PDB file of C-alpha atoms in Angstrom:
ATOM      1  CA  MET A   1     -41.395   1.653  32.042  1.00  0.00           C
ATOM      2  CA  SER A   2     -37.903   1.277  31.954  1.00  0.00           C
ATOM      3  CA  ARG A   3     -35.156   3.710  30.671  1.00  0.00           C
ATOM      4  CA  GLU A   4     -34.662   1.590  27.224  1.00  0.00           C
ATOM      5  CA  GLU A   5     -38.620   0.929  26.616  1.00  0.00           C
ATOM      6  CA  ILE A   6     -39.356   4.675  24.718  1.00  0.00           C
ATOM      7  CA  GLY A   7     -42.873   3.515  22.882  1.00  0.00           C
ATOM      8  CA  ALA A   8     -44.706   6.070  20.391  1.00  0.00           C
ATOM      9  CA  GLY A   9     -46.663   7.513  23.480  1.00  0.00           C
ATOM     10  CA  ASP A  10     -43.748   8.455  24.817  1.00  0.00           C
ATOM     11  CA  SER A  11     -42.215   9.879  21.501  1.00  0.00           C
ATOM     12  CA  LEU A  12     -45.389  11.873  20.752  1.00  0.00           C
ATOM     13  CA  LYS A  13     -45.522  13.299  24.345  1.00  0.00           C
ATOM     14  CA  ALA A  14     -41.541  14.454  23.908  1.00  0.00           C
ATOM     15  CA  VAL A  15     -42.760  16.220  20.539  1.00  0.00           C
ATOM     16  CA  ALA A  16     -45.485  18.334  22.350  1.00  0.00           C
ATOM     17  CA  TYR A  17     -43.496  18.984  25.243  1.00  0.00           C
ATOM     18  CA  SER A  18     -40.467  19.976  23.506  1.00  0.00           C
ATOM     19  CA  ASP A  19     -42.294  22.493  21.569  1.00  0.00           C
ATOM     20  CA  LEU A  20     -40.798  26.150  21.897  1.00  0.00           C
ATOM     21  CA  SER A  21     -44.419  27.575  22.165  1.00  0.00           C
ATOM     22  CA  PHE A  22     -44.761  26.031  25.283  1.00  0.00           C
ATOM     23  CA  ALA A  23     -44.208  27.661  28.464  1.00  0.00           C
ATOM     24  CA  ALA A  24     -41.723  25.798  29.838  1.00  0.00           C
ATOM     25  CA  GLY A  25     -39.559  28.734  31.570  1.00  0.00           C
ATOM     26  CA  SER A  26     -36.247  28.977  30.233  1.00  0.00           C
ATOM     27  CA  GLY A  27     -36.579  30.968  26.762  1.00  0.00           C
ATOM     28  CA  VAL A  28     -36.105  33.906  28.616  1.00  0.00           C
ATOM     29  CA  PHE A  29     -32.750  33.236  29.944  1.00  0.00           C
ATOM     30  CA  SER A  30     -29.544  33.170  27.961  1.00  0.00           C
ATOM     31  CA  SER A  31     -27.506  31.721  30.560  1.00  0.00           C
ATOM     32  CA  GLY A  32     -24.457  33.842  29.965  1.00  0.00           C
ATOM     33  CA  ILE A  33     -24.558  33.998  26.224  1.00  0.00           C
ATOM     34  CA  GLU A  34     -25.679  37.545  26.273  1.00  0.00           C
ATOM     35  CA  ALA A  35     -22.791  38.750  28.311  1.00  0.00           C
ATOM     36  CA  LEU A  36     -20.465  36.810  26.019  1.00  0.00           C
ATOM     37  CA  VAL A  37     -21.599  38.268  23.075  1.00  0.00           C
ATOM     38  CA  GLU A  38     -21.176  41.636  24.635  1.00  0.00           C
ATOM     39  CA  ASP A  39     -17.597  40.981  25.479  1.00  0.00           C
ATOM     40  CA  VAL A  40     -17.274  40.043  21.651  1.00  0.00           C
ATOM     41  CA  LEU A  41     -16.340  36.053  23.159  1.00  0.00           C
ATOM     42  CA  LEU A  42     -19.142  34.789  21.062  1.00  0.00           C
ATOM     43  CA  THR A  43     -19.053  35.720  17.315  1.00  0.00           C
ATOM     44  CA  SER A  44     -19.365  32.783  15.050  1.00  0.00           C
ATOM     45  CA  GLU A  45     -20.944  29.127  14.824  1.00  0.00           C
ATOM     46  CA  SER A  46     -17.995  27.343  16.133  1.00  0.00           C
ATOM     47  CA  ASP A  47     -17.906  29.976  19.356  1.00  0.00           C
ATOM     48  CA  VAL A  48     -21.684  28.930  20.094  1.00  0.00           C
ATOM     49  CA  MET A  49     -21.081  25.064  19.236  1.00  0.00           C
ATOM     50  CA  ALA A  50     -17.898  25.053  21.605  1.00  0.00           C
ATOM     51  CA  ILE A  51     -20.127  26.663  24.386  1.00  0.00           C
ATOM     52  CA  VAL A  52     -23.147  24.342  23.996  1.00  0.00           C
ATOM     53  CA  ARG A  53     -20.928  21.364  23.803  1.00  0.00           C
ATOM     54  CA  ASP A  54     -19.601  22.115  27.026  1.00  0.00           C
ATOM     55  CA  SER A  55     -22.776  23.122  28.479  1.00  0.00           C
ATOM     56  CA  VAL A  56     -24.175  19.722  27.586  1.00  0.00           C
ATOM     57  CA  LYS A  57     -20.772  17.826  28.647  1.00  0.00           C
ATOM     58  CA  TYR A  58     -19.694  19.780  31.830  1.00  0.00           C
ATOM     59  CA  ARG A  59     -22.772  21.046  32.862  1.00  0.00           C
ATOM     60  CA  TRP A  60     -25.886  18.951  32.117  1.00  0.00           C
ATOM     61  CA  ASN A  61     -24.800  15.811  31.926  1.00  0.00           C
ATOM     62  CA  THR A  62     -22.529  15.851  35.177  1.00  0.00           C
ATOM     63  CA  PHE A  63     -25.128  18.317  37.247  1.00  0.00           C
ATOM     64  CA  ASP A  64     -28.340  18.793  35.884  1.00  0.00           C
ATOM     65  CA  ARG A  65     -29.053  15.376  34.523  1.00  0.00           C
ATOM     66  CA  VAL A  66     -27.663  13.624  37.713  1.00  0.00           C
ATOM     67  CA  PHE A  67     -30.163  15.671  40.008  1.00  0.00           C
ATOM     68  CA  LEU A  68     -32.827  15.024  37.358  1.00  0.00           C
ATOM     69  CA  ALA A  69     -32.079  11.299  37.979  1.00  0.00           C
ATOM     70  CA  LYS A  70     -31.876  11.854  41.958  1.00  0.00           C
ATOM     71  CA  CYS A  71     -35.312  13.459  41.743  1.00  0.00           C
ATOM     72  CA  TRP A  72     -37.144  10.879  40.215  1.00  0.00           C
ATOM     73  CA  THR A  73     -38.964   9.704  43.000  1.00  0.00           C
ATOM     74  CA  GLU A  74     -42.183   9.101  44.484  1.00  0.00           C
ATOM     75  CA  ASP A  75     -41.021  10.589  48.045  1.00  0.00           C
ATOM     76  CA  THR A  76     -41.774  14.250  48.678  1.00  0.00           C
ATOM     77  CA  GLU A  77     -39.399  14.622  51.459  1.00  0.00           C
ATOM     78  CA  THR A  78     -36.580  13.250  49.488  1.00  0.00           C
ATOM     79  CA  LEU A  79     -37.293  15.566  46.561  1.00  0.00           C
ATOM     80  CA  ILE A  80     -37.590  18.329  48.867  1.00  0.00           C
ATOM     81  CA  GLY A  81     -34.000  17.850  50.052  1.00  0.00           C
ATOM     82  CA  LEU A  82     -32.695  17.415  46.778  1.00  0.00           C
ATOM     83  CA  ASP A  83     -34.399  20.464  45.532  1.00  0.00           C
ATOM     84  CA  SER A  84     -32.487  22.323  48.457  1.00  0.00           C
ATOM     85  CA  LEU A  85     -29.371  20.465  47.917  1.00  0.00           C
ATOM     86  CA  ILE A  86     -29.285  22.324  44.541  1.00  0.00           C
ATOM     87  CA  GLU A  87     -29.793  25.551  45.692  1.00  0.00           C
ATOM     88  CA  ILE A  88     -26.468  25.470  47.629  1.00  0.00           C
ATOM     89  CA  SER A  89     -24.654  23.364  44.867  1.00  0.00           C
ATOM     90  CA  THR A  90     -25.670  25.824  42.080  1.00  0.00           C
ATOM     91  CA  ILE A  91     -22.735  28.444  41.614  1.00  0.00           C
ATOM     92  CA  GLY A  92     -23.782  32.369  41.535  1.00  0.00           C
ATOM     93  CA  HIS A  93     -26.644  34.360  42.766  1.00  0.00           C
ATOM     94  CA  ALA A  94     -27.793  34.759  38.919  1.00  0.00           C
ATOM     95  CA  ALA A  95     -27.766  31.068  37.891  1.00  0.00           C
ATOM     96  CA  ARG A  96     -29.642  29.903  41.301  1.00  0.00           C
ATOM     97  CA  SER A  97     -32.304  32.848  40.587  1.00  0.00           C
ATOM     98  CA  ALA A  98     -32.694  31.562  36.718  1.00  0.00           C
ATOM     99  CA  SER A  99     -33.093  28.168  37.602  1.00  0.00           C
ATOM    100  CA  ARG A 100     -35.849  28.583  40.224  1.00  0.00           C
ATOM    101  CA  ARG A 101     -37.607  31.140  37.911  1.00  0.00           C
ATOM    102  CA  ALA A 102     -37.442  28.671  35.033  1.00  0.00           C
ATOM    103  CA  GLY A 103     -38.553  25.679  37.592  1.00  0.00           C
ATOM    104  CA  ARG A 104     -41.320  27.851  39.116  1.00  0.00           C
ATOM    105  CA  ALA A 105     -42.773  29.129  35.532  1.00  0.00           C
ATOM    106  CA  MET A 106     -42.520  25.262  34.575  1.00  0.00           C
ATOM    107  CA  LEU A 107     -44.713  24.321  37.370  1.00  0.00           C
ATOM    108  CA  ASP A 108     -47.294  27.132  36.975  1.00  0.00           C
ATOM    109  CA  ALA A 109     -47.768  26.441  33.196  1.00  0.00           C
ATOM    110  CA  TRP A 110     -48.652  22.545  34.143  1.00  0.00           C
ATOM    111  CA  ALA A 111     -50.581  23.766  37.068  1.00  0.00           C
ATOM    112  CA  ARG A 112     -52.686  25.645  34.780  1.00  0.00           C
ATOM    113  CA  LEU A 113     -53.147  22.631  32.750  1.00  0.00           C
ATOM    114  CA  ASP A 114     -54.180  20.850  36.118  1.00  0.00           C
ATOM    115  CA  ASP A 115     -51.359  18.073  36.187  1.00  0.00           C
ATOM    116  CA  PRO A 116     -51.623  16.314  39.766  1.00  0.00           C
ATOM    117  CA  GLY A 117     -47.739  16.150  39.890  1.00  0.00           C
ATOM    118  CA  ALA A 118     -47.401  20.415  39.392  1.00  0.00           C
ATOM    119  CA  LEU A 119     -50.326  21.129  41.527  1.00  0.00           C
ATOM    120  CA  ALA A 120     -48.788  19.187  44.421  1.00  0.00           C
ATOM    121  CA  TYR A 121     -45.392  20.214  44.307  1.00  0.00           C
ATOM    122  CA  GLN A 122     -46.338  23.965  43.163  1.00  0.00           C
ATOM    123  CA  SER A 123     -48.034  23.938  46.856  1.00  0.00           C
ATOM    124  CA  VAL A 124     -44.676  22.707  48.392  1.00  0.00           C
ATOM    125  CA  VAL A 125     -42.853  25.753  46.736  1.00  0.00           C
ATOM    126  CA  VAL A 126     -45.442  28.397  47.321  1.00  0.00           C
ATOM    127  CA  ALA A 127     -45.119  27.442  51.072  1.00  0.00           C
ATOM    128  CA  GLY A 128     -41.714  27.919  50.808  1.00  0.00           C
ATOM    129  CA  ALA A 129     -40.716  24.260  51.584  1.00  0.00           C
ATOM    130  CA  ALA A 130     -38.418  24.157  48.372  1.00  0.00           C
ATOM    131  CA  PRO A 131     -36.886  26.512  46.201  1.00  0.00           C
ATOM    132  CA  GLY A 132     -38.579  24.761  42.931  1.00  0.00           C
ATOM    133  CA  HIS A 133     -35.312  24.249  41.050  1.00  0.00           C
ATOM    134  CA  GLN A 134     -35.687  23.496  37.064  1.00  0.00           C
ATOM    135  CA  SER A 135     -34.510  20.000  37.250  1.00  0.00           C
ATOM    136  CA  ALA A 136     -36.533  18.816  40.449  1.00  0.00           C
ATOM    137  CA  VAL A 137     -39.497  20.384  38.545  1.00  0.00           C
ATOM    138  CA  GLN A 138     -38.553  18.626  35.431  1.00  0.00           C
ATOM    139  CA  ALA A 139     -38.346  15.331  37.047  1.00  0.00           C
ATOM    140  CA  THR A 140     -41.472  15.965  39.292  1.00  0.00           C
ATOM    141  CA  ILE A 141     -43.611  17.222  35.933  1.00  0.00           C
ATOM    142  CA  TYR A 142     -42.317  14.453  33.517  1.00  0.00           C
ATOM    143  CA  ARG A 143     -42.792  11.603  36.135  1.00  0.00           C
ATOM    144  CA  SER A 144     -46.546  12.854  36.440  1.00  0.00           C
ATOM    145  CA  ARG A 145     -46.748  12.502  32.642  1.00  0.00           C
ATOM    146  CA  LYS A 146     -45.915   9.077  32.998  1.00  0.00           C
ATOM    147  CA  LEU A 147     -42.599   9.411  30.573  1.00  0.00           C
ATOM    148  CA  SER A 148     -39.623   7.454  30.863  1.00  0.00           C
ATOM    149  CA  LEU A 149     -36.407   8.746  32.672  1.00  0.00           C
ATOM    150  CA  ASN A 150     -34.543   8.512  29.419  1.00  0.00           C
ATOM    151  CA  THR A 151     -37.016  10.691  27.575  1.00  0.00           C
ATOM    152  CA  ALA A 152     -37.387  13.168  30.727  1.00  0.00           C
ATOM    153  CA  GLU A 153     -33.390  13.409  30.244  1.00  0.00           C
ATOM    154  CA  SER A 154     -33.510  14.028  26.461  1.00  0.00           C
ATOM    155  CA  LEU A 155     -36.027  16.482  27.049  1.00  0.00           C
ATOM    156  CA  SER A 156     -34.003  18.251  30.048  1.00  0.00           C
ATOM    157  CA  CYS A 157     -30.780  18.558  27.343  1.00  0.00           C
ATOM    158  CA  TRP A 158     -33.310  19.856  24.900  1.00  0.00           C
ATOM    159  CA  ALA A 159     -34.319  22.754  26.892  1.00  0.00           C
ATOM    160  CA  LEU A 160     -30.725  23.517  27.713  1.00  0.00           C
ATOM    161  CA  VAL A 161     -29.483  23.488  24.192  1.00  0.00           C
ATOM    162  CA  SER A 162     -32.612  24.977  22.627  1.00  0.00           C
ATOM    163  CA  SER A 163     -32.266  27.664  25.126  1.00  0.00           C
ATOM    164  CA  LEU A 164     -28.469  28.302  24.539  1.00  0.00           C
ATOM    165  CA  VAL A 165     -28.724  27.990  20.652  1.00  0.00           C
ATOM    166  CA  GLY A 166     -31.989  30.348  20.599  1.00  0.00           C
ATOM    167  CA  ALA A 167     -30.446  33.108  22.626  1.00  0.00           C
ATOM    168  CA  ALA A 168     -27.197  33.288  20.009  1.00  0.00           C
ATOM    169  CA  VAL A 169     -30.102  33.404  17.280  1.00  0.00           C
ATOM    170  CA  LYS A 170     -31.797  36.286  19.131  1.00  0.00           C
ATOM    171  CA  LEU A 171     -28.733  38.079  19.394  1.00  0.00           C
ATOM    172  CA  GLY A 172     -27.887  37.593  15.691  1.00  0.00           C
ATOM    173  CA  VAL A 173     -24.918  35.403  16.001  1.00  0.00           C
ATOM    174  CA  ILE A 174     -25.832  32.671  14.338  1.00  0.00           C
ATOM    175  CA  GLY A 175     -28.719  32.123  11.751  1.00  0.00           C
ATOM    176  CA  HIS A 176     -31.477  29.506  12.036  1.00  0.00           C
ATOM    177  CA  VAL A 177     -29.311  27.239   9.339  1.00  0.00           C
ATOM    178  CA  SER A 178     -26.431  27.133  11.617  1.00  0.00           C
ATOM    179  CA  ALA A 179     -28.635  26.770  14.877  1.00  0.00           C
ATOM    180  CA  GLN A 180     -29.857  23.440  13.196  1.00  0.00           C
ATOM    181  CA  ARG A 181     -26.369  22.451  12.379  1.00  0.00           C
ATOM    182  CA  ILE A 182     -25.373  22.628  15.544  1.00  0.00           C
ATOM    183  CA  PHE A 183     -28.471  20.863  16.859  1.00  0.00           C
ATOM    184  CA  LEU A 184     -27.730  17.792  14.472  1.00  0.00           C
ATOM    185  CA  ASP A 185     -23.942  18.069  15.129  1.00  0.00           C
ATOM    186  CA  LEU A 186     -24.522  17.366  18.944  1.00  0.00           C
ATOM    187  CA  ILE A 187     -27.161  14.438  18.956  1.00  0.00           C
ATOM    188  CA  PRO A 188     -24.297  12.159  18.710  1.00  0.00           C
ATOM    189  CA  GLU A 189     -22.740  13.447  21.894  1.00  0.00           C
ATOM    190  CA  ILE A 190     -26.255  13.595  23.308  1.00  0.00           C
ATOM    191  CA  GLU A 191     -26.433  10.090  22.599  1.00  0.00           C
ATOM    192  CA  HIS A 192     -23.335   9.070  23.857  1.00  0.00           C
ATOM    193  CA  CYS A 193     -24.348  10.982  27.564  1.00  0.00           C
ATOM    194  CA  LEU A 194     -27.691   8.902  27.432  1.00  0.00           C
ATOM    195  CA  SER A 195     -26.010   5.700  27.044  1.00  0.00           C
ATOM    196  CA  THR A 196     -24.587   5.693  30.345  1.00  0.00           C
ATOM    197  CA  LYS A 197     -27.187   5.340  33.306  1.00  0.00           C
ATOM    198  CA  VAL A 198     -26.265   7.824  36.228  1.00  0.00           C
ATOM    199  CA  ALA A 199     -25.282   5.734  39.006  1.00  0.00           C
ATOM    200  CA  ASP A 200     -27.154   5.945  42.303  1.00  0.00           C
ATOM    201  CA  ASP A 201     -24.024   6.975  44.186  1.00  0.00           C
ATOM    202  CA  GLN A 202     -22.758   9.539  41.340  1.00  0.00           C
ATOM    203  CA  GLU A 203     -22.035  13.128  42.457  1.00  0.00           C
ATOM    204  CA  PRO A 204     -23.355  16.249  41.006  1.00  0.00           C
ATOM    205  CA  VAL A 205     -20.261  18.388  39.853  1.00  0.00           C
ATOM    206  CA  THR A 206     -20.038  21.231  37.005  1.00  0.00           C
ATOM    207  CA  TRP A 207     -17.101  23.108  35.571  1.00  0.00           C
ATOM    208  CA  THR A 208     -18.111  25.644  33.123  1.00  0.00           C
ATOM    209  CA  PRO A 209     -16.289  28.846  34.216  1.00  0.00           C
ATOM    210  CA  VAL A 210     -16.622  31.043  31.398  1.00  0.00           C
ATOM    211  CA  GLN A 211     -20.433  30.555  30.891  1.00  0.00           C
ATOM    212  CA  ASP A 212     -20.391  31.223  34.882  1.00  0.00           C
ATOM    213  CA  ILE A 213     -18.800  33.956  34.906  1.00  0.00           C
ATOM    214  CA  ALA A 214     -20.774  35.559  32.063  1.00  0.00           C
ATOM    215  CA  THR A 215     -23.986  34.441  33.911  1.00  0.00           C
ATOM    216  CA  GLU A 216     -23.260  36.539  36.942  1.00  0.00           C
ATOM    217  CA  ARG A 217     -22.094  39.414  34.656  1.00  0.00           C
ATOM    218  CA  HIS A 218     -25.063  39.643  33.028  1.00  0.00           C
ATOM    219  CA  PRO A 219     -27.151  41.990  35.713  1.00  0.00           C
ATOM    220  CA  TYR A 220     -24.360  44.626  35.299  1.00  0.00           C
ATOM    221  CA  LEU A 221     -24.741  44.645  31.157  1.00  0.00           C
ATOM    222  CA  ASN A 222     -25.679  48.187  29.696  1.00  0.00           C
ATOM    223  CA  ARG A 223     -28.451  46.689  27.256  1.00  0.00           C
ATOM    224  CA  ARG A 224     -30.141  43.252  28.451  1.00  0.00           C
ATOM    225  CA  LEU A 225     -32.529  41.390  26.037  1.00  0.00           C
ATOM    226  CA  PHE A 226     -32.892  38.425  28.465  1.00  0.00           C
ATOM    227  CA  ALA A 227     -33.597  38.111  32.296  1.00  0.00           C
ATOM    228  CA  SER A 228     -29.971  36.401  32.844  1.00  0.00           C
TER     229      SER A 228
END
């Protein structure tokens, strides 16, 4: 199946896999949102929208999505190498740890469902041969589930956006109506990102300094609702 050929089967799977009740591993992380709230830098719907938009444009589209596309491979050694490259390319200890924990949680959930791709790569991660970062695991699972890369990219972006917006809701910055408005307003921008294929020679880059610093500050907060 090509990137453009997204049929009913892919759509139904995407609905199932994007269910927030599914243990995909990202729901316990705020990715800096909690620290920004404590610093009174995130107080409104427009603040949340700005952070989420920057995360999509300058983190997910240029870094996570690039690695997801590069990890879309049958070659285990190539996947291990890329997974290890995510480790050394991710800024900050807290961000690296969160990515590993989210990826391994996703692997564990799908291994419990006897997915062959998850079982195979979980053995590699458990053996210490690869760190198990989220983008590498997403590529492994969604490819194993026979999704198109385009659908996998959409699910990857949804996981990021829903995690950030969900954190803002849980912390009381916005309500559910505002959350839905943010989701809807972001769709055109996400579609624009997805309209351009990741080039084979594209290098992963990211520039979200405010959020990166907030993520690293998270372990030092007085009260914490999220793991990071």
